[in-house]
């Protein structure tokens, strides 16, 4: 933790926040939950957040890259090994789901279940904890709304997800409706990622989650 955070402190962090209307995703997950359960898998929101991030990274590969210490070379990573911050009895651990670009939402849920079971048992090993390329931190699962996430070197971006809250919002006809709103707070390495890139990626990620059926079009 000390080594990673000391290295992270050297990175000029750019912060960007937005909100996502998850009303359709909330309905979709409640539809799919029992099917997943019948196949022995607990389906939370994380697999959707992770898959949408991977679909977005295909368009913004610089966010799934690393940079050398002198900031002379950028290495683009083909695998989307998406890390998730996990609150465990041993403290914060960040295992990652490997090759998310090749996985379905169900596959990701299955792997997440496995990682959570290992986390609870204090059994996460080097293979689960190394090789991450991009990270999501669901602080909302313990009640947080906003965060200022710290990049995990050698990664270049991280997102913190707030709690899903039912809040009043306007629909297309101007009526006030209850909406399931989640805040997202991104941090990116401003040496190689500009605000416009982070914002465009976040917009794409948001669009996938606000219209989860659109993910089907881009799934391999
Ligand atoms: N808003 C509202 N509800 C949420 C939510 C959110 N953002 N995230 C999860 N939930 C719900 C889940 O849907 C689940 O509800 P159901 O039982 O109805 O399905 C419940 O909260 C518990 O979810 P979970 O925590 O078991 O599973 P998850 O996949 O959502 O999250 C994990 C997994 C590992 C991200 C989470 O357990 C965790 O450790 N979060 C803390 C991360 C953290 O510490 N970040 C800070 C890092 S910097 O120090």
Short mmCIF file of C-alpha atoms and ligand atoms in Angstrom, two decimals:
data_model
loop_
_atom_site.label_atom_id
_atom_site.label_comp_id
_atom_site.label_asym_id
_atom_site.label_seq_id
_atom_site.Cartn_x
_atom_site.Cartn_y
_atom_site.Cartn_z
CA UNK A 1 0.00 0.00 0.00
CA UNK A 2 2.77 2.45 0.97
CA UNK A 3 4.80 1.65 -2.18
CA UNK A 4 1.80 1.93 -4.50
CA UNK A 5 0.47 5.13 -2.96
CA UNK A 6 3.93 6.76 -2.96
CA UNK A 7 4.20 6.01 -6.70
CA UNK A 8 0.62 7.22 -7.24
CA UNK A 9 1.43 10.54 -5.59
CA UNK A 10 3.84 11.33 -8.46
CA UNK A 11 0.99 11.18 -10.98
CA UNK A 12 -0.82 14.44 -11.76
CA UNK A 13 -4.45 13.33 -11.29
CA UNK A 14 -7.19 14.83 -13.41
CA UNK A 15 -10.67 14.45 -11.88
CA UNK A 16 -13.96 14.23 -13.73
CA UNK A 17 -17.44 13.49 -12.35
CA UNK A 18 -20.84 12.78 -13.84
CA UNK A 19 -24.10 11.05 -12.95
CA UNK A 20 -25.68 8.03 -14.61
CA UNK A 21 -29.38 7.19 -14.74
CA UNK A 22 -29.45 3.45 -14.05
CA UNK A 23 -33.26 3.07 -14.04
CA UNK A 24 -33.25 0.68 -17.01
CA UNK A 25 -30.29 -1.28 -15.65
CA UNK A 26 -32.00 -1.68 -12.26
CA UNK A 27 -35.03 -3.18 -14.04
CA UNK A 28 -32.86 -5.39 -16.25
CA UNK A 29 -30.83 -6.74 -13.34
CA UNK A 30 -33.95 -7.62 -11.37
CA UNK A 31 -35.20 -9.52 -14.47
CA UNK A 32 -31.93 -11.45 -14.89
CA UNK A 33 -31.14 -12.06 -11.23
CA UNK A 34 -33.18 -15.24 -10.79
CA UNK A 35 -31.83 -16.74 -14.03
CA UNK A 36 -28.28 -16.11 -12.85
CA UNK A 37 -29.13 -17.50 -9.42
CA UNK A 38 -30.57 -20.64 -11.03
CA UNK A 39 -27.14 -21.05 -12.66
CA UNK A 40 -25.49 -20.61 -9.25
CA UNK A 41 -24.26 -17.04 -9.70
CA UNK A 42 -25.12 -13.87 -7.77
CA UNK A 43 -25.61 -11.02 -10.24
CA UNK A 44 -24.79 -7.58 -8.82
CA UNK A 45 -24.37 -4.35 -10.81
CA UNK A 46 -20.58 -4.67 -11.00
CA UNK A 47 -20.51 -7.08 -14.00
CA UNK A 48 -22.48 -4.52 -16.05
CA UNK A 49 -20.21 -1.64 -14.94
CA UNK A 50 -17.15 -3.73 -15.80
CA UNK A 51 -18.45 -4.87 -19.20
CA UNK A 52 -19.52 -1.33 -20.16
CA UNK A 53 -16.02 -0.11 -19.21
CA UNK A 54 -14.44 -2.74 -21.44
CA UNK A 55 -16.70 -1.81 -24.37
CA UNK A 56 -15.68 1.81 -23.82
CA UNK A 57 -11.97 0.94 -23.61
CA UNK A 58 -12.17 -0.58 -27.10
CA UNK A 59 -12.79 2.99 -28.33
CA UNK A 60 -10.33 4.68 -25.93
CA UNK A 61 -7.37 2.28 -25.67
CA UNK A 62 -5.14 4.95 -24.10
CA UNK A 63 -7.15 4.49 -20.90
CA UNK A 64 -6.07 0.84 -20.84
CA UNK A 65 -2.39 1.63 -21.17
CA UNK A 66 0.63 2.26 -19.00
CA UNK A 67 3.40 4.80 -19.20
CA UNK A 68 7.08 4.46 -18.26
CA UNK A 69 8.60 6.49 -15.45
CA UNK A 70 10.08 9.15 -17.73
CA UNK A 71 6.77 9.39 -19.55
CA UNK A 72 8.53 8.67 -22.87
CA UNK A 73 6.71 5.48 -23.87
CA UNK A 74 3.11 4.40 -23.71
CA UNK A 75 2.29 0.67 -23.73
CA UNK A 76 -1.19 -0.17 -24.94
CA UNK A 77 -2.59 -3.35 -23.34
CA UNK A 78 -4.63 -5.74 -25.48
CA UNK A 79 -6.23 -7.40 -22.44
CA UNK A 80 -8.83 -5.55 -20.42
CA UNK A 81 -7.92 -6.83 -16.95
CA UNK A 82 -10.35 -4.78 -14.95
CA UNK A 83 -9.57 -4.43 -11.28
CA UNK A 84 -12.13 -3.90 -8.57
CA UNK A 85 -11.31 -2.41 -5.23
CA UNK A 86 -12.36 -4.93 -2.60
CA UNK A 87 -12.90 -4.19 1.05
CA UNK A 88 -11.59 -7.31 2.82
CA UNK A 89 -10.63 -8.28 6.35
CA UNK A 90 -7.01 -7.80 5.23
CA UNK A 91 -7.85 -4.24 4.10
CA UNK A 92 -8.09 -2.89 0.56
CA UNK A 93 -7.20 -5.42 -2.13
CA UNK A 94 -7.63 -4.98 -5.89
CA UNK A 95 -8.06 -8.29 -7.71
CA UNK A 96 -8.83 -8.09 -11.41
CA UNK A 97 -11.10 -9.86 -13.85
CA UNK A 98 -8.87 -10.92 -16.74
CA UNK A 99 -9.70 -10.45 -20.44
CA UNK A 100 -13.05 -8.79 -19.87
CA UNK A 101 -13.14 -8.01 -23.62
CA UNK A 102 -13.75 -11.75 -24.21
CA UNK A 103 -16.30 -12.29 -21.41
CA UNK A 104 -20.08 -12.04 -21.19
CA UNK A 105 -21.77 -10.25 -18.30
CA UNK A 106 -22.55 -13.69 -16.87
CA UNK A 107 -18.89 -14.80 -17.16
CA UNK A 108 -17.83 -11.63 -15.33
CA UNK A 109 -20.41 -12.23 -12.58
CA UNK A 110 -19.13 -15.79 -12.17
CA UNK A 111 -15.53 -14.61 -11.88
CA UNK A 112 -16.54 -11.84 -9.46
CA UNK A 113 -18.27 -14.41 -7.24
CA UNK A 114 -15.06 -16.44 -7.25
CA UNK A 115 -12.89 -13.39 -6.42
CA UNK A 116 -15.26 -12.31 -3.64
CA UNK A 117 -15.20 -15.80 -2.10
CA UNK A 118 -11.38 -15.76 -2.23
CA UNK A 119 -11.38 -12.24 -0.74
CA UNK A 120 -13.62 -13.27 2.16
CA UNK A 121 -11.42 -16.31 2.80
CA UNK A 122 -8.22 -14.22 2.69
CA UNK A 123 -7.06 -16.34 -0.23
CA UNK A 124 -6.55 -13.88 -3.08
CA UNK A 125 -3.21 -14.73 -4.68
CA UNK A 126 -0.68 -13.10 -6.97
CA UNK A 127 -2.47 -14.25 -10.12
CA UNK A 128 -5.69 -12.51 -9.05
CA UNK A 129 -3.93 -9.41 -7.72
CA UNK A 130 -1.47 -8.72 -10.55
CA UNK A 131 -1.80 -7.63 -14.16
CA UNK A 132 -4.66 -5.14 -13.76
CA UNK A 133 -4.99 -2.55 -16.53
CA UNK A 134 -7.93 -0.35 -15.42
CA UNK A 135 -9.81 -0.15 -12.10
CA UNK A 136 -13.31 0.46 -10.78
CA UNK A 137 -13.99 1.11 -7.10
CA UNK A 138 -17.57 0.62 -5.94
CA UNK A 139 -17.59 2.82 -2.85
CA UNK A 140 -21.39 2.99 -3.24
CA UNK A 141 -21.73 -0.57 -2.00
CA UNK A 142 -20.76 0.73 1.43
CA UNK A 143 -22.78 3.93 1.13
CA UNK A 144 -20.47 6.54 -0.46
CA UNK A 145 -21.71 8.96 -3.10
CA UNK A 146 -18.54 10.67 -4.39
CA UNK A 147 -14.84 9.84 -4.10
CA UNK A 148 -11.52 11.07 -5.38
CA UNK A 149 -9.99 7.77 -6.49
CA UNK A 150 -6.23 7.32 -6.60
CA UNK A 151 -4.72 5.77 -9.74
CA UNK A 152 -3.02 2.40 -9.24
CA UNK A 153 0.32 2.63 -11.08
CA UNK A 154 1.17 1.54 -13.74
CA UNK A 155 -2.49 2.03 -14.70
CA UNK A 156 -3.61 5.42 -15.97
CA UNK A 157 -7.27 5.68 -14.98
CA UNK A 158 -9.70 4.64 -12.26
CA UNK A 159 -13.39 5.20 -11.59
CA UNK A 160 -15.22 5.40 -8.26
CA UNK A 161 -18.89 4.48 -8.28
CA UNK A 162 -21.30 5.99 -5.79
CA UNK A 163 -24.45 4.51 -4.29
CA UNK A 164 -27.51 4.17 -6.48
CA UNK A 165 -30.15 6.57 -5.13
CA UNK A 166 -33.75 7.15 -6.17
CA UNK A 167 -33.86 10.88 -6.97
CA UNK A 168 -36.30 13.14 -8.84
CA UNK A 169 -35.32 13.86 -12.44
CA UNK A 170 -37.15 15.20 -15.52
CA UNK A 171 -38.24 12.77 -18.23
CA UNK A 172 -38.38 13.62 -21.96
CA UNK A 173 -41.81 15.26 -21.61
CA UNK A 174 -40.70 17.45 -18.70
CA UNK A 175 -42.46 15.52 -15.93
CA UNK A 176 -40.66 14.78 -12.69
CA UNK A 177 -40.03 11.04 -12.33
CA UNK A 178 -38.16 8.90 -9.80
CA UNK A 179 -34.81 7.87 -11.31
CA UNK A 180 -32.06 5.54 -10.08
CA UNK A 181 -29.06 7.84 -10.10
CA UNK A 182 -25.41 6.91 -9.52
CA UNK A 183 -22.53 9.39 -9.40
CA UNK A 184 -19.23 8.39 -10.96
CA UNK A 185 -15.89 10.03 -10.17
CA UNK A 186 -12.99 9.35 -12.56
CA UNK A 187 -9.29 10.07 -12.05
CA UNK A 188 -6.83 9.90 -14.94
CA UNK A 189 -3.11 10.52 -15.46
CA UNK A 190 -3.13 14.02 -16.91
CA UNK A 191 0.35 13.55 -18.42
CA UNK A 192 -1.11 11.33 -21.13
CA UNK A 193 -4.89 11.63 -20.85
CA UNK A 194 -6.71 14.87 -21.46
CA UNK A 195 -10.05 15.84 -19.99
CA UNK A 196 -11.86 15.51 -23.33
CA UNK A 197 -10.80 11.85 -23.66
CA UNK A 198 -11.91 11.03 -20.12
CA UNK A 199 -15.21 12.83 -20.70
CA UNK A 200 -15.89 11.07 -24.03
CA UNK A 201 -15.11 7.67 -22.50
CA UNK A 202 -17.37 8.43 -19.54
CA UNK A 203 -20.18 9.48 -21.90
CA UNK A 204 -19.90 6.20 -23.81
CA UNK A 205 -19.79 4.15 -20.58
CA UNK A 206 -22.84 6.08 -19.33
CA UNK A 207 -24.74 5.48 -22.59
CA UNK A 208 -24.17 1.71 -22.36
CA UNK A 209 -25.46 1.67 -18.78
CA UNK A 210 -28.41 4.00 -19.41
CA UNK A 211 -29.46 1.84 -22.40
CA UNK A 212 -28.17 -1.59 -21.36
CA UNK A 213 -29.80 -3.25 -24.38
CA UNK A 214 -27.28 -1.33 -26.54
CA UNK A 215 -24.50 -3.45 -25.00
CA UNK A 216 -25.92 -6.44 -26.87
CA UNK A 217 -25.09 -4.81 -30.18
CA UNK A 218 -21.40 -4.61 -29.32
CA UNK A 219 -20.91 -7.91 -27.47
CA UNK A 220 -18.62 -10.34 -29.29
N1 LIG B 1 -25.42 1.32 -5.04
C1 LIG B 1 -26.44 0.65 -4.48
N2 LIG B 1 -26.39 -0.68 -4.21
C2 LIG B 1 -25.26 -1.33 -4.52
C3 LIG B 1 -24.17 -0.68 -5.10
C4 LIG B 1 -24.28 0.70 -5.36
N3 LIG B 1 -23.28 1.38 -5.90
N4 LIG B 1 -23.19 -1.58 -5.28
C5 LIG B 1 -23.66 -2.74 -4.83
N5 LIG B 1 -24.89 -2.60 -4.38
C6 LIG B 1 -25.74 -3.64 -3.81
C7 LIG B 1 -25.61 -4.92 -4.62
O1 LIG B 1 -26.45 -4.89 -5.75
C8 LIG B 1 -26.02 -5.94 -3.59
O2 LIG B 1 -27.43 -5.89 -3.41
P1 LIG B 1 -28.33 -7.21 -3.66
O3 LIG B 1 -28.02 -8.11 -2.52
O4 LIG B 1 -29.69 -6.67 -3.69
O5 LIG B 1 -27.91 -7.80 -4.95
C9 LIG B 1 -25.42 -5.39 -2.32
O6 LIG B 1 -25.23 -4.00 -2.53
C10 LIG B 1 -24.10 -6.04 -1.96
O7 LIG B 1 -23.28 -6.06 -3.10
P2 LIG B 1 -21.79 -6.68 -3.00
O8 LIG B 1 -20.91 -5.74 -2.27
O9 LIG B 1 -21.89 -8.06 -2.43
O10 LIG B 1 -21.36 -6.91 -4.51
P3 LIG B 1 -20.85 -5.90 -5.61
O11 LIG B 1 -20.51 -6.76 -6.78
O12 LIG B 1 -21.80 -4.82 -5.86
O13 LIG B 1 -19.50 -5.27 -5.03
C11 LIG B 1 -17.26 -5.25 -4.19
C12 LIG B 1 -18.39 -6.07 -4.84
C13 LIG B 1 -16.07 -6.15 -4.02
C14 LIG B 1 -16.91 -4.08 -5.13
C15 LIG B 1 -17.73 -4.66 -2.84
O14 LIG B 1 -18.13 -5.73 -1.99
C16 LIG B 1 -16.68 -3.85 -2.11
O15 LIG B 1 -15.75 -4.37 -1.50
N6 LIG B 1 -16.83 -2.51 -2.16
C17 LIG B 1 -15.94 -1.58 -1.47
C18 LIG B 1 -14.90 -1.03 -2.40
C19 LIG B 1 -13.95 -0.08 -1.68
O16 LIG B 1 -13.58 -0.28 -0.54
N7 LIG B 1 -13.58 1.01 -2.38
C20 LIG B 1 -12.72 2.01 -1.84
C21 LIG B 1 -11.34 1.81 -2.33
S1 LIG B 1 -10.25 3.12 -1.88
O17 LIG B 1 -9.84 2.79 -0.36
#
